[in-house]
N, CA, C and O atoms as a CHARMM CRD file, in Angstrom:
* protein
*
  304
    1    1 MET  N     -7.73600 -39.95400  -6.46000 PROA 1      0.00000
    2    1 MET  CA    -7.56400 -39.64100  -4.87000 PROA 1      0.00000
    3    1 MET  C     -6.12900 -39.09800  -4.71300 PROA 1      0.00000
    4    1 MET  O     -6.00100 -38.19700  -3.88300 PROA 1      0.00000
    5    2 ILE  N     -5.12100 -39.47200  -5.32500 PROA 2      0.00000
    6    2 ILE  CA    -3.64500 -39.15500  -5.33600 PROA 2      0.00000
    7    2 ILE  C     -3.67100 -37.71900  -5.92500 PROA 2      0.00000
    8    2 ILE  O     -3.18300 -36.77700  -5.30100 PROA 2      0.00000
    9    3 ARG  N     -4.27000 -37.57200  -7.18300 PROA 3      0.00000
   10    3 ARG  CA    -4.28700 -36.19300  -7.56100 PROA 3      0.00000
   11    3 ARG  C     -4.88600 -35.17300  -6.67100 PROA 3      0.00000
   12    3 ARG  O     -4.28700 -34.10000  -6.61000 PROA 3      0.00000
   13    4 PHE  N     -6.03900 -35.33300  -5.92200 PROA 4      0.00000
   14    4 PHE  CA    -6.59500 -34.47800  -5.10700 PROA 4      0.00000
   15    4 PHE  C     -5.79200 -34.23900  -4.09100 PROA 4      0.00000
   16    4 PHE  O     -5.68400 -33.05600  -3.76900 PROA 4      0.00000
   17    5 ALA  N     -5.00600 -35.27700  -3.30300 PROA 5      0.00000
   18    5 ALA  CA    -4.24200 -35.08700  -2.32400 PROA 5      0.00000
   19    5 ALA  C     -3.02000 -34.01600  -2.57400 PROA 5      0.00000
   20    5 ALA  O     -2.58500 -33.17800  -1.78400 PROA 5      0.00000
   21    6 ALA  N     -2.58300 -34.31700  -3.98100 PROA 6      0.00000
   22    6 ALA  CA    -1.45900 -33.43200  -4.48300 PROA 6      0.00000
   23    6 ALA  C     -1.89000 -32.00900  -4.58800 PROA 6      0.00000
   24    6 ALA  O     -1.19000 -31.08800  -4.16600 PROA 6      0.00000
   25    7 VAL  N     -3.08200 -31.83500  -5.17200 PROA 7      0.00000
   26    7 VAL  CA    -3.54200 -30.37500  -5.27200 PROA 7      0.00000
   27    7 VAL  C     -3.74100 -29.80300  -4.11900 PROA 7      0.00000
   28    7 VAL  O     -3.44100 -28.62500  -3.92800 PROA 7      0.00000
   29    8 LEU  N     -4.35100 -30.68000  -3.07500 PROA 8      0.00000
   30    8 LEU  CA    -4.62800 -30.21500  -1.80200 PROA 8      0.00000
   31    8 LEU  C     -3.27300 -29.72600  -1.11500 PROA 8      0.00000
   32    8 LEU  O     -3.20300 -28.68100  -0.46900 PROA 8      0.00000
   33    9 SER  N     -2.29000 -30.52600  -1.30700 PROA 9      0.00000
   34    9 SER  CA    -0.95500 -30.12800  -0.65400 PROA 9      0.00000
   35    9 SER  C     -0.47300 -28.75900  -1.11100 PROA 9      0.00000
   36    9 SER  O      0.22100 -28.06800  -0.36400 PROA 9      0.00000
   37   10 LEU  N     -0.86400 -28.32200  -2.44000 PROA 10     0.00000
   38   10 LEU  CA    -0.39100 -27.10300  -2.84800 PROA 10     0.00000
   39   10 LEU  C     -1.16900 -25.84500  -2.55600 PROA 10     0.00000
   40   10 LEU  O     -0.84900 -24.75600  -3.03300 PROA 10     0.00000
   41   11 VAL  N     -2.10300 -26.01000  -1.83300 PROA 11     0.00000
   42   11 VAL  CA    -3.12100 -24.84800  -1.44400 PROA 11     0.00000
   43   11 VAL  C     -2.32200 -24.12400  -0.37400 PROA 11     0.00000
   44   11 VAL  O     -2.49700 -22.91000  -0.48700 PROA 11     0.00000
   45   12 PRO  N     -1.56600 -24.41800   0.55000 PROA 12     0.00000
   46   12 PRO  CA    -0.98500 -23.60100   1.68700 PROA 12     0.00000
   47   12 PRO  C      0.09000 -22.73900   0.80700 PROA 12     0.00000
   48   12 PRO  O      0.20900 -21.53400   1.03100 PROA 12     0.00000
   49   13 LEU  N      0.75100 -23.28800  -0.04800 PROA 13     0.00000
   50   13 LEU  CA     1.76600 -22.66700  -1.00500 PROA 13     0.00000
   51   13 LEU  C      1.10300 -21.45900  -1.87800 PROA 13     0.00000
   52   13 LEU  O      1.61100 -20.34300  -1.99000 PROA 13     0.00000
   53   14 LEU  N     -0.03100 -21.84400  -2.43200 PROA 14     0.00000
   54   14 LEU  CA    -0.57200 -20.78200  -3.16700 PROA 14     0.00000
   55   14 LEU  C     -1.22600 -19.74300  -2.29600 PROA 14     0.00000
   56   14 LEU  O     -1.11600 -18.57300  -2.66300 PROA 14     0.00000
   57   15 VAL  N     -1.82000 -19.98100  -1.31200 PROA 15     0.00000
   58   15 VAL  CA    -2.32200 -18.95400  -0.22400 PROA 15     0.00000
   59   15 VAL  C     -1.06000 -18.02000   0.12800 PROA 15     0.00000
   60   15 VAL  O     -1.06800 -16.80800  -0.08500 PROA 15     0.00000
   61   16 THR  N     -0.01900 -18.68600   0.66600 PROA 16     0.00000
   62   16 THR  CA     1.15700 -17.94500   1.02000 PROA 16     0.00000
   63   16 THR  C      1.58400 -17.05400  -0.15300 PROA 16     0.00000
   64   16 THR  O      1.76700 -15.85400   0.05300 PROA 16     0.00000
   65   17 THR  N      1.71300 -17.45600  -1.08500 PROA 17     0.00000
   66   17 THR  CA     2.27400 -16.63100  -2.31200 PROA 17     0.00000
   67   17 THR  C      1.31500 -15.48700  -2.58300 PROA 17     0.00000
   68   17 THR  O      1.75900 -14.35800  -2.79100 PROA 17     0.00000
   69   18 ALA  N     -0.11300 -15.76600  -2.58700 PROA 18     0.00000
   70   18 ALA  CA    -0.89000 -14.55100  -2.69200 PROA 18     0.00000
   71   18 ALA  C     -0.80100 -13.60200  -1.68200 PROA 18     0.00000
   72   18 ALA  O     -0.72400 -12.42500  -2.03400 PROA 18     0.00000
   73   19 VAL  N     -0.79600 -13.87000  -0.51200 PROA 19     0.00000
   74   19 VAL  CA    -0.73900 -13.06500   0.55400 PROA 19     0.00000
   75   19 VAL  C      0.57300 -12.19200   0.62400 PROA 19     0.00000
   76   19 VAL  O      0.57100 -11.00900   0.96300 PROA 19     0.00000
   77   20 ALA  N      1.55300 -12.81900   0.30900 PROA 20     0.00000
   78   20 ALA  CA     2.89200 -12.18800   0.15500 PROA 20     0.00000
   79   20 ALA  C      2.87100 -11.10200  -0.95300 PROA 20     0.00000
   80   20 ALA  O      3.37400  -9.99300  -0.77800 PROA 20     0.00000
   81   21 SER  N      2.23300 -11.49900  -2.15200 PROA 21     0.00000
   82   21 SER  CA     2.05400 -10.59200  -3.19500 PROA 21     0.00000
   83   21 SER  C      1.16200  -9.32500  -2.92700 PROA 21     0.00000
   84   21 SER  O      1.43100  -8.21100  -3.37600 PROA 21     0.00000
   85   22 ALA  N      0.04100  -9.62900  -2.12300 PROA 22     0.00000
   86   22 ALA  CA    -0.73300  -8.53900  -1.70300 PROA 22     0.00000
   87   22 ALA  C      0.02700  -7.66500  -0.75000 PROA 22     0.00000
   88   22 ALA  O     -0.12200  -6.44600  -0.84400 PROA 22     0.00000
   89   23 GLN  N      0.83200  -8.17200   0.16300 PROA 23     0.00000
   90   23 GLN  CA     1.73000  -7.45300   1.24500 PROA 23     0.00000
   91   23 GLN  C      2.73700  -6.53200   0.48100 PROA 23     0.00000
   92   23 GLN  O      2.88800  -5.34100   0.75200 PROA 23     0.00000
   93   24 THR  N      3.41500  -7.21000  -0.50900 PROA 24     0.00000
   94   24 THR  CA     4.34600  -6.45300  -1.29300 PROA 24     0.00000
   95   24 THR  C      3.69800  -5.22200  -1.97700 PROA 24     0.00000
   96   24 THR  O      4.21200  -4.10400  -2.00400 PROA 24     0.00000
   97   25 ALA  N      2.49000  -5.56600  -2.53500 PROA 25     0.00000
   98   25 ALA  CA     1.77300  -4.36800  -3.29400 PROA 25     0.00000
   99   25 ALA  C      1.52700  -3.26700  -2.34900 PROA 25     0.00000
  100   25 ALA  O      1.71500  -2.10700  -2.71300 PROA 25     0.00000
  101   26 ALA  N      1.13600  -3.53600  -1.20700 PROA 26     0.00000
  102   26 ALA  CA     0.69800  -2.46300  -0.12900 PROA 26     0.00000
  103   26 ALA  C      1.91400  -1.90700   0.29000 PROA 26     0.00000
  104   26 ALA  O      1.92400  -0.68300   0.41900 PROA 26     0.00000
  105   27 GLU  N      2.99600  -2.56100   0.54500 PROA 27     0.00000
  106   27 GLU  CA     4.32300  -2.10200   0.96300 PROA 27     0.00000
  107   27 GLU  C      4.81200  -1.08400  -0.24900 PROA 27     0.00000
  108   27 GLU  O      5.47400  -0.12100   0.14000 PROA 27     0.00000
  109   28 LYS  N      4.60400  -1.16800  -1.44300 PROA 28     0.00000
  110   28 LYS  CA     4.96400  -0.41000  -2.36100 PROA 28     0.00000
  111   28 LYS  C      4.22300   0.94900  -2.45000 PROA 28     0.00000
  112   28 LYS  O      4.75300   2.04900  -2.60500 PROA 28     0.00000
  113   29 HSD  N      2.96300   0.68700  -2.33000 PROA 29     0.00000
  114   29 HSD  CA     1.95700   2.07100  -2.16300 PROA 29     0.00000
  115   29 HSD  C      2.51400   2.87800  -1.01000 PROA 29     0.00000
  116   29 HSD  O      2.87700   4.04000  -1.19100 PROA 29     0.00000
  117   30 HSD  N      2.59300   2.26800   0.21500 PROA 30     0.00000
  118   30 HSD  CA     3.04200   3.05500   1.41100 PROA 30     0.00000
  119   30 HSD  C      4.44200   3.66300   0.87300 PROA 30     0.00000
  120   30 HSD  O      4.62100   4.88000   0.91700 PROA 30     0.00000
  121   31 SER  N      5.29000   2.91400   0.43700 PROA 31     0.00000
  122   31 SER  CA     6.63700   3.59800   0.10900 PROA 31     0.00000
  123   31 SER  C      6.65300   4.82000  -0.84500 PROA 31     0.00000
  124   31 SER  O      7.39900   5.79500  -0.76500 PROA 31     0.00000
  125   32 ASP  N      5.65700   4.57200  -1.79300 PROA 32     0.00000
  126   32 ASP  CA     5.43200   5.79400  -2.91900 PROA 32     0.00000
  127   32 ASP  C      5.11300   7.15900  -2.16800 PROA 32     0.00000
  128   32 ASP  O      5.28700   8.24900  -2.71200 PROA 32     0.00000
  129   33 CYS  N      4.62800   7.00700  -0.86400 PROA 33     0.00000
  130   33 CYS  CA     4.02500   8.23500  -0.22500 PROA 33     0.00000
  131   33 CYS  C      4.85300   8.54300   1.06200 PROA 33     0.00000
  132   33 CYS  O      4.69400   9.59700   1.67700 PROA 33     0.00000
  133   34 ALA  N      5.79100   7.53200   1.46600 PROA 34     0.00000
  134   34 ALA  CA     6.47300   7.62100   2.78300 PROA 34     0.00000
  135   34 ALA  C      7.21600   8.91600   3.06200 PROA 34     0.00000
  136   34 ALA  O      7.25300   9.44700   4.17200 PROA 34     0.00000
  137   35 ARG  N      7.78300   9.36700   2.00700 PROA 35     0.00000
  138   35 ARG  CA     8.51600  10.64500   2.22500 PROA 35     0.00000
  139   35 ARG  C      7.70800  11.84300   2.38100 PROA 35     0.00000
  140   35 ARG  O      8.01400  12.76000   3.14300 PROA 35     0.00000
  141   36 ASP  N      6.47600  11.81600   1.51000 PROA 36     0.00000
  142   36 ASP  CA     5.60700  12.86200   1.66600 PROA 36     0.00000
  143   36 ASP  C      4.97900  12.83300   3.15200 PROA 36     0.00000
  144   36 ASP  O      4.86700  13.86600   3.81200 PROA 36     0.00000
  145   37 VAL  N      4.59300  11.61400   3.60600 PROA 37     0.00000
  146   37 VAL  CA     3.96300  11.53400   4.92100 PROA 37     0.00000
  147   37 VAL  C      4.97900  12.05200   5.95700 PROA 37     0.00000
  148   37 VAL  O      4.61900  12.76900   6.89000 PROA 37     0.00000
  149   38 ALA  N      6.20300  11.68900   5.77900 PROA 38     0.00000
  150   38 ALA  CA     7.11700  12.16000   6.87300 PROA 38     0.00000
  151   38 ALA  C      7.29100  13.78300   6.79900 PROA 38     0.00000
  152   38 ALA  O      7.51000  14.48600   7.78500 PROA 38     0.00000
  153   39 ARG  N      7.16100  14.23900   5.50200 PROA 39     0.00000
  154   39 ARG  CA     7.33500  15.47500   5.36900 PROA 39     0.00000
  155   39 ARG  C      6.06200  16.54700   5.71200 PROA 39     0.00000
  156   39 ARG  O      6.21500  17.65200   6.23200 PROA 39     0.00000
  157   40 TYR  N      4.90700  16.01400   5.33800 PROA 40     0.00000
  158   40 TYR  CA     3.75800  16.99100   5.66800 PROA 40     0.00000
  159   40 TYR  C      2.78600  16.36100   6.68700 PROA 40     0.00000
  160   40 TYR  O      1.94500  17.06600   7.24500 PROA 40     0.00000
  161   41 CYS  N      2.88900  15.08600   6.92600 PROA 41     0.00000
  162   41 CYS  CA     1.97900  14.52300   8.04200 PROA 41     0.00000
  163   41 CYS  C      2.51000  13.80600   9.09300 PROA 41     0.00000
  164   41 CYS  O      1.85000  12.95200   9.68600 PROA 41     0.00000
  165   42 ARG  N      3.70700  14.09700   9.38500 PROA 42     0.00000
  166   42 ARG  CA     4.48300  13.48600  10.56400 PROA 42     0.00000
  167   42 ARG  C      3.65300  13.54300  11.90000 PROA 42     0.00000
  168   42 ARG  O      3.66700  12.55500  12.63300 PROA 42     0.00000
  169   43 SER  N      3.01400  14.53200  12.20500 PROA 43     0.00000
  170   43 SER  CA     2.27900  14.66800  13.33400 PROA 43     0.00000
  171   43 SER  C      0.85500  13.94200  13.35200 PROA 43     0.00000
  172   43 SER  O      0.19500  13.99600  14.38900 PROA 43     0.00000
  173   44 LYS  N      0.39400  13.30700  12.30600 PROA 44     0.00000
  174   44 LYS  CA    -0.64900  12.55600  12.09300 PROA 44     0.00000
  175   44 LYS  C     -0.38300  10.93200  11.95900 PROA 44     0.00000
  176   44 LYS  O     -1.33700  10.15400  11.95600 PROA 44     0.00000
  177   45 MET  N      0.86800  10.51500  11.85800 PROA 45     0.00000
  178   45 MET  CA     1.21200   9.31900  11.61400 PROA 45     0.00000
  179   45 MET  C      0.61000   8.16600  12.54200 PROA 45     0.00000
  180   45 MET  O      0.23300   7.07700  12.11100 PROA 45     0.00000
  181   46 ASN  N      0.57600   8.55200  13.83200 PROA 46     0.00000
  182   46 ASN  CA    -0.01900   7.70000  14.83200 PROA 46     0.00000
  183   46 ASN  C     -1.39800   7.76500  14.99000 PROA 46     0.00000
  184   46 ASN  O     -1.90600   7.08400  15.88000 PROA 46     0.00000
  185   47 ASP  N     -2.26700   8.64400  14.10200 PROA 47     0.00000
  186   47 ASP  CA    -3.58800   8.75600  14.28700 PROA 47     0.00000
  187   47 ASP  C     -4.54400   7.79100  13.24800 PROA 47     0.00000
  188   47 ASP  O     -5.75400   7.96700  13.10700 PROA 47     0.00000
  189   48 GLY  N     -3.80600   6.80900  12.59800 PROA 48     0.00000
  190   48 GLY  CA    -4.46600   6.00200  11.61100 PROA 48     0.00000
  191   48 GLY  C     -4.35600   6.39200  10.14400 PROA 48     0.00000
  192   48 GLY  O     -4.08900   7.51900   9.72700 PROA 48     0.00000
  193   49 ASP  N     -4.60400   5.28000   9.40500 PROA 49     0.00000
  194   49 ASP  CA    -4.37200   5.58200   7.90400 PROA 49     0.00000
  195   49 ASP  C     -5.44200   6.55800   7.29300 PROA 49     0.00000
  196   49 ASP  O     -5.10900   7.28700   6.35900 PROA 49     0.00000
  197   50 ALA  N     -6.74000   6.58800   7.80500 PROA 50     0.00000
  198   50 ALA  CA    -7.51400   7.66500   7.37600 PROA 50     0.00000
  199   50 ALA  C     -7.22900   9.16200   7.53600 PROA 50     0.00000
  200   50 ALA  O     -7.48800  10.06300   6.73900 PROA 50     0.00000
  201   51 THR  N     -6.58100   9.24300   8.85600 PROA 51     0.00000
  202   51 THR  CA    -6.13200  10.65200   9.17100 PROA 51     0.00000
  203   51 THR  C     -4.89500  10.93300   8.28100 PROA 51     0.00000
  204   51 THR  O     -4.67600  12.08000   7.89100 PROA 51     0.00000
  205   52 VAL  N     -4.15600   9.98900   7.98400 PROA 52     0.00000
  206   52 VAL  CA    -2.72300  10.25800   7.13100 PROA 52     0.00000
  207   52 VAL  C     -3.38300  10.53500   5.91800 PROA 52     0.00000
  208   52 VAL  O     -3.09400  11.63500   5.44600 PROA 52     0.00000
  209   53 LEU  N     -4.23300   9.81700   5.23700 PROA 53     0.00000
  210   53 LEU  CA    -4.93800   9.85700   3.86100 PROA 53     0.00000
  211   53 LEU  C     -5.43400  11.38300   3.68600 PROA 53     0.00000
  212   53 LEU  O     -5.12800  12.15300   2.77500 PROA 53     0.00000
  213   54 ALA  N     -6.31800  11.63300   4.84300 PROA 54     0.00000
  214   54 ALA  CA    -6.86100  13.17000   4.77700 PROA 54     0.00000
  215   54 ALA  C     -5.85000  14.13600   4.60500 PROA 54     0.00000
  216   54 ALA  O     -5.95900  15.02400   3.75900 PROA 54     0.00000
  217   55 CYS  N     -4.72000  14.00800   5.46500 PROA 55     0.00000
  218   55 CYS  CA    -3.66500  14.92300   5.37000 PROA 55     0.00000
  219   55 CYS  C     -2.82000  14.94000   4.19300 PROA 55     0.00000
  220   55 CYS  O     -2.16000  15.92900   3.87600 PROA 55     0.00000
  221   56 LEU  N     -2.83400  13.91900   3.58300 PROA 56     0.00000
  222   56 LEU  CA    -2.05700  13.88500   2.03400 PROA 56     0.00000
  223   56 LEU  C     -2.92900  14.69900   0.95200 PROA 56     0.00000
  224   56 LEU  O     -2.52500  15.35100  -0.01100 PROA 56     0.00000
  225   57 LYS  N     -4.22700  14.47200   1.38600 PROA 57     0.00000
  226   57 LYS  CA    -5.12400  15.10200   0.43800 PROA 57     0.00000
  227   57 LYS  C     -5.14800  16.58400   0.54900 PROA 57     0.00000
  228   57 LYS  O     -5.44300  17.33400  -0.38300 PROA 57     0.00000
  229   58 GLU  N     -4.81100  16.96700   1.77900 PROA 58     0.00000
  230   58 GLU  CA    -4.88000  18.54400   2.12400 PROA 58     0.00000
  231   58 GLU  C     -3.51300  19.04700   1.54700 PROA 58     0.00000
  232   58 GLU  O     -3.39700  20.23900   1.26200 PROA 58     0.00000
  233   59 HSD  N     -2.60700  18.28300   1.39000 PROA 59     0.00000
  234   59 HSD  CA    -1.26100  18.62200   0.74300 PROA 59     0.00000
  235   59 HSD  C     -0.98500  18.15600  -0.60600 PROA 59     0.00000
  236   59 HSD  O      0.14500  18.08200  -1.08900 PROA 59     0.00000
  237   60 ARG  N     -2.15400  17.82100  -1.23600 PROA 60     0.00000
  238   60 ARG  CA    -1.96100  17.27400  -2.57800 PROA 60     0.00000
  239   60 ARG  C     -1.19300  18.25400  -3.52700 PROA 60     0.00000
  240   60 ARG  O     -0.43000  17.71700  -4.33000 PROA 60     0.00000
  241   61 ALA  N     -1.26800  19.31000  -3.54000 PROA 61     0.00000
  242   61 ALA  CA    -0.59900  20.26800  -4.60400 PROA 61     0.00000
  243   61 ALA  C      1.01000  20.24100  -4.11300 PROA 61     0.00000
  244   61 ALA  O      1.69900  20.69900  -5.02400 PROA 61     0.00000
  245   62 ARG  N      1.64900  19.92600  -3.19200 PROA 62     0.00000
  246   62 ARG  CA     2.84100  19.72900  -2.80900 PROA 62     0.00000
  247   62 ARG  C      3.45000  18.30700  -2.87100 PROA 62     0.00000
  248   62 ARG  O      4.66200  18.13500  -2.74200 PROA 62     0.00000
  249   63 LEU  N      2.58700  17.30200  -3.06900 PROA 63     0.00000
  250   63 LEU  CA     3.13100  15.85300  -3.01200 PROA 63     0.00000
  251   63 LEU  C      4.00000  15.64500  -4.25300 PROA 63     0.00000
  252   63 LEU  O      4.05000  16.36500  -5.25000 PROA 63     0.00000
  253   64 SER  N      4.65400  14.55600  -4.00300 PROA 64     0.00000
  254   64 SER  CA     5.63100  14.18000  -5.04600 PROA 64     0.00000
  255   64 SER  C      4.76500  13.46700  -6.27600 PROA 64     0.00000
  256   64 SER  O      3.63300  13.01000  -6.11600 PROA 64     0.00000
  257   65 LYS  N      5.38000  13.45600  -7.33100 PROA 65     0.00000
  258   65 LYS  CA     4.48000  12.94700  -8.54700 PROA 65     0.00000
  259   65 LYS  C      4.03800  11.62400  -8.16700 PROA 65     0.00000
  260   65 LYS  O      2.91600  11.22600  -8.48200 PROA 65     0.00000
  261   66 ARG  N      4.95900  10.82800  -7.42200 PROA 66     0.00000
  262   66 ARG  CA     4.81200   9.30700  -7.35000 PROA 66     0.00000
  263   66 ARG  C      3.67300   9.06200  -6.38700 PROA 66     0.00000
  264   66 ARG  O      2.89600   8.12500  -6.57500 PROA 66     0.00000
  265   67 CYS  N      3.55300   9.91300  -5.32500 PROA 67     0.00000
  266   67 CYS  CA     2.56900   9.72600  -4.24300 PROA 67     0.00000
  267   67 CYS  C      1.27000  10.41100  -4.96900 PROA 67     0.00000
  268   67 CYS  O      0.18400   9.86600  -4.76900 PROA 67     0.00000
  269   68 ALA  N      1.31400  11.44700  -5.71100 PROA 68     0.00000
  270   68 ALA  CA     0.04400  11.86900  -6.22000 PROA 68     0.00000
  271   68 ALA  C     -0.71300  10.94000  -7.21400 PROA 68     0.00000
  272   68 ALA  O     -1.92800  10.80600  -7.36000 PROA 68     0.00000
  273   69 ARG  N      0.23900  10.38000  -7.80900 PROA 69     0.00000
  274   69 ARG  CA    -0.19900   9.26300  -9.03300 PROA 69     0.00000
  275   69 ARG  C     -0.66100   8.12400  -8.33500 PROA 69     0.00000
  276   69 ARG  O     -1.63500   7.56000  -8.83400 PROA 69     0.00000
  277   70 THR  N     -0.13400   7.60300  -7.17900 PROA 70     0.00000
  278   70 THR  CA    -0.64700   6.50100  -6.26600 PROA 70     0.00000
  279   70 THR  C     -2.11400   6.88500  -5.83400 PROA 70     0.00000
  280   70 THR  O     -3.06400   6.12900  -6.03900 PROA 70     0.00000
  281   71 LEU  N     -2.22100   7.98000  -5.28900 PROA 71     0.00000
  282   71 LEU  CA    -3.48400   8.42400  -4.75600 PROA 71     0.00000
  283   71 LEU  C     -4.55800   8.41700  -5.94600 PROA 71     0.00000
  284   71 LEU  O     -5.65500   7.86600  -5.84500 PROA 71     0.00000
  285   72 THR  N     -4.12400   9.07600  -7.04800 PROA 72     0.00000
  286   72 THR  CA    -5.15200   8.97900  -8.01800 PROA 72     0.00000
  287   72 THR  C     -5.47800   7.63800  -8.65100 PROA 72     0.00000
  288   72 THR  O     -6.60400   7.42300  -9.10000 PROA 72     0.00000
  289   73 GLU  N     -4.43800   6.66800  -8.69500 PROA 73     0.00000
  290   73 GLU  CA    -4.83200   5.33500  -9.13000 PROA 73     0.00000
  291   73 GLU  C     -5.74600   4.73800  -8.27700 PROA 73     0.00000
  292   73 GLU  O     -6.48900   3.87700  -8.74600 PROA 73     0.00000
  293   74 HSD  N     -5.83900   5.09800  -6.88400 PROA 74     0.00000
  294   74 HSD  CA    -6.78400   4.49500  -5.87500 PROA 74     0.00000
  295   74 HSD  C     -7.91100   5.28100  -5.55400 PROA 74     0.00000
  296   74 HSD  O     -8.56600   5.15800  -4.51900 PROA 74     0.00000
  297   75 GLY  N     -8.15500   6.20100  -6.58200 PROA 75     0.00000
  298   75 GLY  CA    -9.50300   6.99600  -6.48500 PROA 75     0.00000
  299   75 GLY  C     -9.50700   7.92100  -5.29000 PROA 75     0.00000
  300   75 GLY  O    -10.54200   8.09600  -4.64600 PROA 75     0.00000
  301   76 GLN  N     -8.38500   8.50900  -4.98900 PROA 76     0.00000
  302   76 GLN  CA    -8.31300   9.20700  -3.69600 PROA 76     0.00000
  303   76 GLN  C     -7.98500  10.78900  -4.24700 PROA 76     0.00000
  304   76 GLN  O     -7.84800  11.70800  -3.43900 PROA 76     0.00000
């Protein structure tokens, strides 16, 4: 019973760590294309992620290598 309580007390810590890791990964991917979005898709920034993604795809030939690689890695 004590072991179960000890494990149960670690669950919030593990969940918090997992969420923080996911957010950090997402932030990294956003930062990979942040300059490209600002340069080519500034007018679309408030129209949602799907619209910005479509804009990046339209300008794929001019994107930075880092942003193009990130899009490719995510099947875009």
